Amino acid sequence: MTEDPGTQGARVLIVGGTGRLGALLRRAWAAGGVTGLAWQARRAMPEADLVFDPLREPAAFARAAEGCDAVLMLAGVVSGDGLSLNRALGMAAVEAARAGGARRVFLASSAAVYGRDAEDARESDTVCPVSAYGQAKLEMEQAVLARAAQIGQAAHCLRIGNVAGADALLGQVDDAPVSLDMFDGGKGPLRSYCGPRVLAEILLRLVRAPGDLPPVLNVAQPGAVRMEDLLEADGRVWRPRRARPEAIECVRLNTELLQSTIGAITPASAIGIVADLRRIVPRATHAGR
C-alpha cells in the first residue's frame, strides 16, 4: 500500500469497523497515516469514535453521515438466523446517507453471490448463490440498489473476495495444522484474494474517484491463488483431505471493471498477500474479531 497522508479532505464513516475486517483496515490505514476516518460501534470502546445502533437509531446514523464523502458499511451477519439483517443494515446505510447528505455509500457484499460457477466471474454475470450467506448478500444488493435508485443516492455493492487475515485460513489465532480440501489433480481451492493493505488502498481510491461509479464491483487483487500456497508462504502446517461434496474448487473474480474505474492493482501472489498481512499483523497476534 502506498503511504498516504489522508483522504484528500474526504470524511469516511465506517460502520461495523470493530469486526475482523474493520480491525485489519484500521491497522492498514494507520500504518499509512490516513486521516478523515470516523469509526462506529454499537457500544463504547476505545476503537469507536461514534456509538449508535445502525438499525435502532436511524437519526443518530443520519447525523453521523452528515458531511461525509462516503459511508462504508462493513457491518453484517455471516451465519445463523440473523442473515436477513444484512438487507436491513444495507437499507439503513442508504437511508442514513440520503438523510445526512453523504455523497456515496459502499456496502460490503461477497463473492459468495456467484455460487459455484465463478471461474472468471464478472459483475454482469447471472448469479446463483449456493449458500444462505450468499443468498442474503444478493438480497441485500438487490434491495439497496433499488432503493438507492428510487431516492437518488449513489450506492455501490462491493463483491469482496477473500481478505487475508479476515478469512478462516490465515486469520486463525493458533498454529494448529489446517485441513485443506484437495481436488482432482492434487490441487487445493483456488480463490481471489486481497491483502488488507491493498484492500485499504482500493477503498480509498473508490472514495476519491471522480464521477459516477458502477453499482456493483468485484474487489480483489487480479488473478487468484491456491490456498496451499498461502499456507506454505505463511510457514503453516497443513494436511490434505479429500474434497468434501460441498467444497467449491474455484472462485476467481474478474477485476477488469474495478481496474478500469480506479487504475491498476497489484496482481495476486501467495508470497505478496502473506507479506501484506504480516506487515500489519505479526504471526503471534490476531487482527481482532
PDB file of C-alpha atoms in Angstrom:
ATOM      1  CA  MET A   1       0.000   0.000   0.000  1.00  0.00           C
ATOM      2  CA  THR A   2       1.314   3.439  -0.917  1.00  0.00           C
ATOM      3  CA  GLU A   3       1.891   5.748   2.023  1.00  0.00           C
ATOM      4  CA  ASP A   4      -0.793   8.441   2.066  1.00  0.00           C
ATOM      5  CA  PRO A   5      -1.284  11.401   4.405  1.00  0.00           C
ATOM      6  CA  GLY A   6      -5.048  11.291   4.343  1.00  0.00           C
ATOM      7  CA  THR A   7      -8.197  11.026   2.317  1.00  0.00           C
ATOM      8  CA  GLN A   8      -7.669  14.333   0.486  1.00  0.00           C
ATOM      9  CA  GLY A   9     -10.258  16.170   2.554  1.00  0.00           C
ATOM     10  CA  ALA A  10     -12.829  13.375   2.440  1.00  0.00           C
ATOM     11  CA  ARG A  11     -14.521  12.163   5.597  1.00  0.00           C
ATOM     12  CA  VAL A  12     -15.435   8.495   5.665  1.00  0.00           C
ATOM     13  CA  LEU A  13     -17.821   6.923   8.173  1.00  0.00           C
ATOM     14  CA  ILE A  14     -17.033   3.253   8.747  1.00  0.00           C
ATOM     15  CA  VAL A  15     -19.975   1.317  10.187  1.00  0.00           C
ATOM     16  CA  GLY A  16     -19.151  -2.046  11.716  1.00  0.00           C
ATOM     17  CA  GLY A  17     -15.491  -1.144  11.881  1.00  0.00           C
ATOM     18  CA  THR A  18     -14.744  -3.132  15.053  1.00  0.00           C
ATOM     19  CA  GLY A  19     -15.114  -6.528  13.370  1.00  0.00           C
ATOM     20  CA  ARG A  20     -12.286  -8.617  11.970  1.00  0.00           C
ATOM     21  CA  LEU A  21     -12.200  -6.871   8.595  1.00  0.00           C
ATOM     22  CA  GLY A  22     -12.543  -3.437  10.168  1.00  0.00           C
ATOM     23  CA  ALA A  23      -9.647  -4.150  12.530  1.00  0.00           C
ATOM     24  CA  LEU A  24      -7.409  -5.028   9.588  1.00  0.00           C
ATOM     25  CA  LEU A  25      -8.389  -1.889   7.696  1.00  0.00           C
ATOM     26  CA  ARG A  26      -7.776   0.225  10.796  1.00  0.00           C
ATOM     27  CA  ARG A  27      -4.228  -1.119  11.071  1.00  0.00           C
ATOM     28  CA  ALA A  28      -3.577  -0.681   7.366  1.00  0.00           C
ATOM     29  CA  TRP A  29      -4.822   2.914   7.284  1.00  0.00           C
ATOM     30  CA  ALA A  30      -2.999   3.781  10.497  1.00  0.00           C
ATOM     31  CA  ALA A  31       0.250   2.439   9.030  1.00  0.00           C
ATOM     32  CA  GLY A  32      -0.260   4.708   6.025  1.00  0.00           C
ATOM     33  CA  GLY A  33      -1.101   7.795   8.099  1.00  0.00           C
ATOM     34  CA  VAL A  34      -4.619   8.010   6.687  1.00  0.00           C
ATOM     35  CA  THR A  35      -6.891  10.547   8.368  1.00  0.00           C
ATOM     36  CA  GLY A  36     -10.510  11.641   7.952  1.00  0.00           C
ATOM     37  CA  LEU A  37     -11.975   8.359   9.202  1.00  0.00           C
ATOM     38  CA  ALA A  38     -14.804   8.037  11.743  1.00  0.00           C
ATOM     39  CA  TRP A  39     -15.333   4.601  13.266  1.00  0.00           C
ATOM     40  CA  GLN A  40     -18.736   3.443  14.544  1.00  0.00           C
ATOM     41  CA  ALA A  41     -19.572   0.772  17.110  1.00  0.00           C
ATOM     42  CA  ARG A  42     -22.754  -0.271  18.876  1.00  0.00           C
ATOM     43  CA  ARG A  43     -21.151   0.068  22.310  1.00  0.00           C
ATOM     44  CA  ALA A  44     -18.472   2.303  23.762  1.00  0.00           C
ATOM     45  CA  MET A  45     -14.934   1.055  23.193  1.00  0.00           C
ATOM     46  CA  PRO A  46     -11.531   2.662  22.578  1.00  0.00           C
ATOM     47  CA  GLU A  47     -11.743   1.993  18.830  1.00  0.00           C
ATOM     48  CA  ALA A  48     -15.082   3.772  18.403  1.00  0.00           C
ATOM     49  CA  ASP A  49     -15.429   7.452  17.550  1.00  0.00           C
ATOM     50  CA  LEU A  50     -19.215   7.192  17.368  1.00  0.00           C
ATOM     51  CA  VAL A  51     -21.574   4.904  19.258  1.00  0.00           C
ATOM     52  CA  PHE A  52     -25.003   4.071  17.870  1.00  0.00           C
ATOM     53  CA  ASP A  53     -27.043   1.123  16.642  1.00  0.00           C
ATOM     54  CA  PRO A  54     -27.460   1.479  12.860  1.00  0.00           C
ATOM     55  CA  LEU A  55     -30.813  -0.335  12.907  1.00  0.00           C
ATOM     56  CA  ARG A  56     -32.379   1.078  16.055  1.00  0.00           C
ATOM     57  CA  GLU A  57     -31.051   4.628  15.913  1.00  0.00           C
ATOM     58  CA  PRO A  58     -31.619   5.941  12.380  1.00  0.00           C
ATOM     59  CA  ALA A  59     -31.447   9.591  13.474  1.00  0.00           C
ATOM     60  CA  ALA A  60     -28.010   9.062  15.039  1.00  0.00           C
ATOM     61  CA  PHE A  61     -26.900   7.229  11.895  1.00  0.00           C
ATOM     62  CA  ALA A  62     -28.034  10.135   9.719  1.00  0.00           C
ATOM     63  CA  ARG A  63     -26.230  12.664  11.930  1.00  0.00           C
ATOM     64  CA  ALA A  64     -23.058  10.606  11.705  1.00  0.00           C
ATOM     65  CA  ALA A  65     -23.310  10.664   7.904  1.00  0.00           C
ATOM     66  CA  GLU A  66     -23.561  14.455   7.733  1.00  0.00           C
ATOM     67  CA  GLY A  67     -20.649  15.977   5.866  1.00  0.00           C
ATOM     68  CA  CYS A  68     -19.309  12.577   4.828  1.00  0.00           C
ATOM     69  CA  ASP A  69     -17.953  11.921   1.392  1.00  0.00           C
ATOM     70  CA  ALA A  70     -18.664   8.236   1.881  1.00  0.00           C
ATOM     71  CA  VAL A  71     -20.289   5.751   4.225  1.00  0.00           C
ATOM     72  CA  LEU A  72     -18.586   2.356   4.278  1.00  0.00           C
ATOM     73  CA  MET A  73     -20.936  -0.336   5.592  1.00  0.00           C
ATOM     74  CA  LEU A  74     -18.930  -3.287   6.898  1.00  0.00           C
ATOM     75  CA  ALA A  75     -21.486  -4.482   9.442  1.00  0.00           C
ATOM     76  CA  GLY A  76     -23.144  -7.755   8.562  1.00  0.00           C
ATOM     77  CA  VAL A  77     -24.100 -11.258   9.634  1.00  0.00           C
ATOM     78  CA  VAL A  78     -22.228 -14.241   8.213  1.00  0.00           C
ATOM     79  CA  SER A  79     -24.210 -17.189   9.588  1.00  0.00           C
ATOM     80  CA  GLY A  80     -27.150 -18.267  11.699  1.00  0.00           C
ATOM     81  CA  ASP A  81     -30.681 -16.979  11.966  1.00  0.00           C
ATOM     82  CA  GLY A  82     -29.762 -13.331  11.558  1.00  0.00           C
ATOM     83  CA  LEU A  83     -28.755 -13.390   7.901  1.00  0.00           C
ATOM     84  CA  SER A  84     -31.780 -11.302   6.937  1.00  0.00           C
ATOM     85  CA  LEU A  85     -30.208  -8.436   8.892  1.00  0.00           C
ATOM     86  CA  ASN A  86     -27.766  -7.926   6.019  1.00  0.00           C
ATOM     87  CA  ARG A  87     -30.590  -6.475   3.959  1.00  0.00           C
ATOM     88  CA  ALA A  88     -31.787  -4.314   6.847  1.00  0.00           C
ATOM     89  CA  LEU A  89     -28.290  -2.983   7.515  1.00  0.00           C
ATOM     90  CA  GLY A  90     -27.774  -2.130   3.861  1.00  0.00           C
ATOM     91  CA  MET A  91     -31.084  -0.311   3.681  1.00  0.00           C
ATOM     92  CA  ALA A  92     -30.278   1.601   6.867  1.00  0.00           C
ATOM     93  CA  ALA A  93     -26.995   2.773   5.360  1.00  0.00           C
ATOM     94  CA  VAL A  94     -28.667   4.034   2.191  1.00  0.00           C
ATOM     95  CA  GLU A  95     -31.364   5.882   4.145  1.00  0.00           C
ATOM     96  CA  ALA A  96     -28.831   7.440   6.529  1.00  0.00           C
ATOM     97  CA  ALA A  97     -26.591   8.560   3.687  1.00  0.00           C
ATOM     98  CA  ARG A  98     -29.523  10.181   1.951  1.00  0.00           C
ATOM     99  CA  ALA A  99     -30.736  11.900   5.130  1.00  0.00           C
ATOM    100  CA  GLY A 100     -27.243  13.039   6.091  1.00  0.00           C
ATOM    101  CA  GLY A 101     -26.183  14.139   2.636  1.00  0.00           C
ATOM    102  CA  ALA A 102     -23.307  11.675   2.226  1.00  0.00           C
ATOM    103  CA  ARG A 103     -22.070  11.506  -1.342  1.00  0.00           C
ATOM    104  CA  ARG A 104     -21.716   7.747  -1.653  1.00  0.00           C
ATOM    105  CA  VAL A 105     -22.428   4.506   0.185  1.00  0.00           C
ATOM    106  CA  PHE A 106     -20.178   1.468  -0.192  1.00  0.00           C
ATOM    107  CA  LEU A 107     -21.645  -1.795   1.032  1.00  0.00           C
ATOM    108  CA  ALA A 108     -19.602  -4.926   1.708  1.00  0.00           C
ATOM    109  CA  SER A 109     -21.084  -7.753  -0.325  1.00  0.00           C
ATOM    110  CA  SER A 110     -19.336 -11.010  -1.147  1.00  0.00           C
ATOM    111  CA  ALA A 111     -18.009 -13.247  -3.897  1.00  0.00           C
ATOM    112  CA  ALA A 112     -20.429 -15.810  -2.424  1.00  0.00           C
ATOM    113  CA  VAL A 113     -23.216 -14.337  -4.558  1.00  0.00           C
ATOM    114  CA  TYR A 114     -21.725 -16.029  -7.642  1.00  0.00           C
ATOM    115  CA  GLY A 115     -22.086 -19.590  -6.367  1.00  0.00           C
ATOM    116  CA  ARG A 116     -20.212 -22.468  -7.984  1.00  0.00           C
ATOM    117  CA  ASP A 117     -19.760 -21.088 -11.494  1.00  0.00           C
ATOM    118  CA  ALA A 118     -17.111 -18.499 -10.654  1.00  0.00           C
ATOM    119  CA  GLU A 119     -14.021 -19.172 -12.750  1.00  0.00           C
ATOM    120  CA  ASP A 120     -13.946 -15.667 -14.254  1.00  0.00           C
ATOM    121  CA  ALA A 121     -16.906 -14.055 -12.523  1.00  0.00           C
ATOM    122  CA  ARG A 122     -17.935 -10.679 -13.905  1.00  0.00           C
ATOM    123  CA  GLU A 123     -20.356  -8.219 -12.366  1.00  0.00           C
ATOM    124  CA  SER A 124     -22.713  -8.645 -15.335  1.00  0.00           C
ATOM    125  CA  ASP A 125     -22.882 -12.448 -14.966  1.00  0.00           C
ATOM    126  CA  THR A 126     -26.010 -14.229 -13.797  1.00  0.00           C
ATOM    127  CA  VAL A 127     -25.521 -15.060 -10.130  1.00  0.00           C
ATOM    128  CA  CYS A 128     -26.620 -18.221  -8.365  1.00  0.00           C
ATOM    129  CA  PRO A 129     -25.532 -18.335  -4.725  1.00  0.00           C
ATOM    130  CA  VAL A 130     -25.410 -21.794  -3.171  1.00  0.00           C
ATOM    131  CA  SER A 131     -25.055 -20.726   0.467  1.00  0.00           C
ATOM    132  CA  ALA A 132     -27.535 -18.955   2.706  1.00  0.00           C
ATOM    133  CA  TYR A 133     -24.922 -16.264   3.253  1.00  0.00           C
ATOM    134  CA  GLY A 134     -24.503 -15.683  -0.485  1.00  0.00           C
ATOM    135  CA  GLN A 135     -28.267 -15.511  -0.923  1.00  0.00           C
ATOM    136  CA  ALA A 136     -28.571 -12.994   1.925  1.00  0.00           C
ATOM    137  CA  LYS A 137     -25.897 -10.771   0.390  1.00  0.00           C
ATOM    138  CA  LEU A 138     -27.602 -10.947  -3.006  1.00  0.00           C
ATOM    139  CA  GLU A 139     -30.914  -9.924  -1.456  1.00  0.00           C
ATOM    140  CA  MET A 140     -29.114  -7.032   0.245  1.00  0.00           C
ATOM    141  CA  GLU A 141     -27.656  -5.889  -3.071  1.00  0.00           C
ATOM    142  CA  GLN A 142     -30.982  -6.024  -4.871  1.00  0.00           C
ATOM    143  CA  ALA A 143     -32.847  -4.159  -2.148  1.00  0.00           C
ATOM    144  CA  VAL A 144     -30.332  -1.370  -1.582  1.00  0.00           C
ATOM    145  CA  LEU A 145     -29.662  -0.686  -5.253  1.00  0.00           C
ATOM    146  CA  ALA A 146     -33.374  -0.474  -5.980  1.00  0.00           C
ATOM    147  CA  ARG A 147     -33.929   1.900  -3.058  1.00  0.00           C
ATOM    148  CA  ALA A 148     -30.863   3.980  -3.881  1.00  0.00           C
ATOM    149  CA  ALA A 149     -32.078   4.464  -7.463  1.00  0.00           C
ATOM    150  CA  GLN A 150     -35.514   5.442  -6.150  1.00  0.00           C
ATOM    151  CA  ILE A 151     -34.198   8.178  -3.842  1.00  0.00           C
ATOM    152  CA  GLY A 152     -31.228   9.321  -5.932  1.00  0.00           C
ATOM    153  CA  GLN A 153     -28.498   8.098  -3.603  1.00  0.00           C
ATOM    154  CA  ALA A 154     -25.221   6.788  -5.036  1.00  0.00           C
ATOM    155  CA  ALA A 155     -24.721   3.268  -3.659  1.00  0.00           C
ATOM    156  CA  HIS A 156     -22.159   0.661  -4.618  1.00  0.00           C
ATOM    157  CA  CYS A 157     -22.048  -3.013  -3.644  1.00  0.00           C
ATOM    158  CA  LEU A 158     -18.534  -4.403  -3.349  1.00  0.00           C
ATOM    159  CA  ARG A 159     -18.285  -8.129  -4.026  1.00  0.00           C
ATOM    160  CA  ILE A 160     -15.156  -8.686  -1.982  1.00  0.00           C
ATOM    161  CA  GLY A 161     -13.061 -11.805  -2.400  1.00  0.00           C
ATOM    162  CA  ASN A 162     -11.183 -13.454   0.464  1.00  0.00           C
ATOM    163  CA  VAL A 163      -9.240 -10.973   2.586  1.00  0.00           C
ATOM    164  CA  ALA A 164      -6.050 -12.300   4.166  1.00  0.00           C
ATOM    165  CA  GLY A 165      -6.392 -12.188   7.937  1.00  0.00           C
ATOM    166  CA  ALA A 166     -10.157 -11.841   7.893  1.00  0.00           C
ATOM    167  CA  ASP A 167     -10.549 -15.362   6.476  1.00  0.00           C
ATOM    168  CA  ALA A 168     -10.564 -18.726   8.231  1.00  0.00           C
ATOM    169  CA  LEU A 169      -7.297 -19.749   6.563  1.00  0.00           C
ATOM    170  CA  LEU A 170      -4.865 -17.013   7.671  1.00  0.00           C
ATOM    171  CA  GLY A 171      -6.989 -15.388  10.345  1.00  0.00           C
ATOM    172  CA  GLN A 172      -6.944 -18.130  12.961  1.00  0.00           C
ATOM    173  CA  VAL A 173      -5.134 -17.383  16.206  1.00  0.00           C
ATOM    174  CA  ASP A 174      -3.140 -20.545  16.817  1.00  0.00           C
ATOM    175  CA  ASP A 175      -0.753 -22.567  14.685  1.00  0.00           C
ATOM    176  CA  ALA A 176      -2.798 -25.761  14.712  1.00  0.00           C
ATOM    177  CA  PRO A 177      -2.469 -27.768  11.470  1.00  0.00           C
ATOM    178  CA  VAL A 178      -5.004 -26.799   8.824  1.00  0.00           C
ATOM    179  CA  SER A 179      -7.014 -29.444   6.971  1.00  0.00           C
ATOM    180  CA  LEU A 180      -7.384 -28.422   3.347  1.00  0.00           C
ATOM    181  CA  ASP A 181      -9.724 -29.811   0.695  1.00  0.00           C
ATOM    182  CA  MET A 182      -7.831 -31.300  -2.246  1.00  0.00           C
ATOM    183  CA  PHE A 183      -9.479 -31.746  -5.624  1.00  0.00           C
ATOM    184  CA  ASP A 184      -8.721 -33.942  -8.626  1.00  0.00           C
ATOM    185  CA  GLY A 185      -5.184 -33.281  -9.737  1.00  0.00           C
ATOM    186  CA  GLY A 186      -3.973 -32.811  -6.189  1.00  0.00           C
ATOM    187  CA  LYS A 187      -4.719 -29.074  -6.011  1.00  0.00           C
ATOM    188  CA  GLY A 188      -6.407 -27.143  -3.248  1.00  0.00           C
ATOM    189  CA  PRO A 189      -9.046 -24.394  -3.545  1.00  0.00           C
ATOM    190  CA  LEU A 190      -8.262 -21.530  -5.928  1.00  0.00           C
ATOM    191  CA  ARG A 191      -9.521 -18.167  -4.681  1.00  0.00           C
ATOM    192  CA  SER A 192      -9.490 -14.482  -5.446  1.00  0.00           C
ATOM    193  CA  TYR A 193      -7.697 -12.825  -2.544  1.00  0.00           C
ATOM    194  CA  CYS A 194      -6.754  -9.403  -1.333  1.00  0.00           C
ATOM    195  CA  GLY A 195      -4.131  -8.361   1.181  1.00  0.00           C
ATOM    196  CA  PRO A 196      -5.542  -5.973   3.813  1.00  0.00           C
ATOM    197  CA  ARG A 197      -3.214  -3.132   2.846  1.00  0.00           C
ATOM    198  CA  VAL A 198      -4.110  -3.476  -0.822  1.00  0.00           C
ATOM    199  CA  LEU A 199      -7.812  -3.574   0.095  1.00  0.00           C
ATOM    200  CA  ALA A 200      -7.414  -0.418   2.180  1.00  0.00           C
ATOM    201  CA  GLU A 201      -5.846   1.337  -0.802  1.00  0.00           C
ATOM    202  CA  ILE A 202      -8.610   0.142  -3.155  1.00  0.00           C
ATOM    203  CA  LEU A 203     -11.271   1.525  -0.824  1.00  0.00           C
ATOM    204  CA  LEU A 204      -9.570   4.912  -0.611  1.00  0.00           C
ATOM    205  CA  ARG A 205      -9.283   5.076  -4.385  1.00  0.00           C
ATOM    206  CA  LEU A 206     -13.002   4.379  -4.654  1.00  0.00           C
ATOM    207  CA  VAL A 207     -13.812   7.094  -2.114  1.00  0.00           C
ATOM    208  CA  ARG A 208     -11.756   9.622  -4.089  1.00  0.00           C
ATOM    209  CA  ALA A 209     -12.851   8.537  -7.570  1.00  0.00           C
ATOM    210  CA  PRO A 210     -14.440  11.324  -9.615  1.00  0.00           C
ATOM    211  CA  GLY A 211     -17.684  10.918 -11.499  1.00  0.00           C
ATOM    212  CA  ASP A 212     -20.099   8.032 -11.297  1.00  0.00           C
ATOM    213  CA  LEU A 213     -19.081   4.563 -10.181  1.00  0.00           C
ATOM    214  CA  PRO A 214     -20.602   1.210 -11.189  1.00  0.00           C
ATOM    215  CA  PRO A 215     -23.311  -0.020  -8.827  1.00  0.00           C
ATOM    216  CA  VAL A 216     -21.565  -3.403  -8.414  1.00  0.00           C
ATOM    217  CA  LEU A 217     -17.822  -4.031  -8.337  1.00  0.00           C
ATOM    218  CA  ASN A 218     -15.700  -7.098  -7.779  1.00  0.00           C
ATOM    219  CA  VAL A 219     -12.959  -6.279  -5.282  1.00  0.00           C
ATOM    220  CA  ALA A 220      -9.806  -8.406  -5.203  1.00  0.00           C
ATOM    221  CA  GLN A 221      -6.277  -8.421  -6.499  1.00  0.00           C
ATOM    222  CA  PRO A 222      -6.144  -9.555 -10.129  1.00  0.00           C
ATOM    223  CA  GLY A 223      -5.722 -13.293 -10.558  1.00  0.00           C
ATOM    224  CA  ALA A 224      -6.161 -15.992  -7.936  1.00  0.00           C
ATOM    225  CA  VAL A 225      -4.038 -18.044  -5.540  1.00  0.00           C
ATOM    226  CA  ARG A 226      -4.110 -21.603  -4.248  1.00  0.00           C
ATOM    227  CA  MET A 227      -4.811 -21.910  -0.553  1.00  0.00           C
ATOM    228  CA  GLU A 228      -1.979 -24.379  -0.045  1.00  0.00           C
ATOM    229  CA  ASP A 229       0.412 -21.802  -1.497  1.00  0.00           C
ATOM    230  CA  LEU A 230      -0.792 -19.238   1.048  1.00  0.00           C
ATOM    231  CA  LEU A 231      -0.234 -21.688   3.887  1.00  0.00           C
ATOM    232  CA  GLU A 232       3.242 -22.514   2.624  1.00  0.00           C
ATOM    233  CA  ALA A 233       4.100 -18.821   2.263  1.00  0.00           C
ATOM    234  CA  ASP A 234       2.982 -18.249   5.849  1.00  0.00           C
ATOM    235  CA  GLY A 235       5.008 -21.168   7.163  1.00  0.00           C
ATOM    236  CA  ARG A 236       1.903 -23.026   8.315  1.00  0.00           C
ATOM    237  CA  VAL A 237       1.487 -26.761   8.778  1.00  0.00           C
ATOM    238  CA  TRP A 238      -1.378 -28.216   6.765  1.00  0.00           C
ATOM    239  CA  ARG A 239      -2.861 -31.584   5.959  1.00  0.00           C
ATOM    240  CA  PRO A 240      -4.625 -32.592   2.746  1.00  0.00           C
ATOM    241  CA  ARG A 241      -8.049 -34.189   2.811  1.00  0.00           C
ATOM    242  CA  ARG A 242     -10.363 -35.382   0.069  1.00  0.00           C
ATOM    243  CA  ALA A 243     -12.572 -32.519  -1.039  1.00  0.00           C
ATOM    244  CA  ARG A 244     -15.975 -32.568   0.596  1.00  0.00           C
ATOM    245  CA  PRO A 245     -19.041 -32.687  -1.711  1.00  0.00           C
ATOM    246  CA  GLU A 246     -19.979 -29.097  -0.889  1.00  0.00           C
ATOM    247  CA  ALA A 247     -16.462 -27.730  -1.438  1.00  0.00           C
ATOM    248  CA  ILE A 248     -16.029 -25.230  -4.278  1.00  0.00           C
ATOM    249  CA  GLU A 249     -12.768 -25.537  -6.168  1.00  0.00           C
ATOM    250  CA  CYS A 250     -12.559 -22.153  -7.886  1.00  0.00           C
ATOM    251  CA  VAL A 251     -13.790 -18.652  -7.096  1.00  0.00           C
ATOM    252  CA  ARG A 252     -11.958 -16.247  -9.372  1.00  0.00           C
ATOM    253  CA  LEU A 253     -13.265 -12.695  -9.703  1.00  0.00           C
ATOM    254  CA  ASN A 254     -12.695 -10.734 -12.875  1.00  0.00           C
ATOM    255  CA  THR A 255     -11.357  -7.325 -11.808  1.00  0.00           C
ATOM    256  CA  GLU A 256     -11.294  -5.546 -15.176  1.00  0.00           C
ATOM    257  CA  LEU A 257     -14.174  -3.235 -14.240  1.00  0.00           C
ATOM    258  CA  LEU A 258     -12.556  -2.299 -10.924  1.00  0.00           C
ATOM    259  CA  GLN A 259      -9.227  -1.526 -12.582  1.00  0.00           C
ATOM    260  CA  SER A 260     -10.870   0.486 -15.346  1.00  0.00           C
ATOM    261  CA  THR A 261     -12.511   2.530 -12.575  1.00  0.00           C
ATOM    262  CA  ILE A 262      -9.579   3.188 -10.199  1.00  0.00           C
ATOM    263  CA  GLY A 263      -6.446   2.113 -12.049  1.00  0.00           C
ATOM    264  CA  ALA A 264      -4.073  -0.840 -11.899  1.00  0.00           C
ATOM    265  CA  ILE A 265      -3.948  -3.068  -8.799  1.00  0.00           C
ATOM    266  CA  THR A 266      -1.067  -5.266  -7.689  1.00  0.00           C
ATOM    267  CA  PRO A 267      -1.649  -8.814  -9.021  1.00  0.00           C
ATOM    268  CA  ALA A 268      -2.238 -11.577  -6.522  1.00  0.00           C
ATOM    269  CA  SER A 269       0.594 -13.825  -5.381  1.00  0.00           C
ATOM    270  CA  ALA A 270       0.728 -16.012  -2.292  1.00  0.00           C
ATOM    271  CA  ILE A 271       4.014 -14.508  -1.111  1.00  0.00           C
ATOM    272  CA  GLY A 272       2.831 -10.952  -1.682  1.00  0.00           C
ATOM    273  CA  ILE A 273      -0.520 -11.440   0.041  1.00  0.00           C
ATOM    274  CA  VAL A 274       1.029 -13.037   3.127  1.00  0.00           C
ATOM    275  CA  ALA A 275       3.692 -10.314   3.286  1.00  0.00           C
ATOM    276  CA  ASP A 276       0.955  -7.671   3.072  1.00  0.00           C
ATOM    277  CA  LEU A 277      -0.841  -9.215   6.057  1.00  0.00           C
ATOM    278  CA  ARG A 278       2.252  -9.801   8.169  1.00  0.00           C
ATOM    279  CA  ARG A 279       3.408  -6.211   7.805  1.00  0.00           C
ATOM    280  CA  ILE A 280       0.478  -5.173   9.999  1.00  0.00           C
ATOM    281  CA  VAL A 281      -0.382  -8.397  11.865  1.00  0.00           C
ATOM    282  CA  PRO A 282       2.600 -10.461  13.024  1.00  0.00           C
ATOM    283  CA  ARG A 283       2.023 -14.195  13.311  1.00  0.00           C
ATOM    284  CA  ALA A 284       1.941 -14.057  17.109  1.00  0.00           C
ATOM    285  CA  THR A 285      -1.054 -11.696  17.194  1.00  0.00           C
ATOM    286  CA  HIS A 286      -4.535 -11.622  15.802  1.00  0.00           C
ATOM    287  CA  ALA A 287      -6.279  -8.873  13.857  1.00  0.00           C
ATOM    288  CA  GLY A 288      -9.380  -8.819  16.049  1.00  0.00           C
ATOM    289  CA  ARG A 289     -12.951 -10.033  15.827  1.00  0.00           C
TER     290      ARG A 289
END
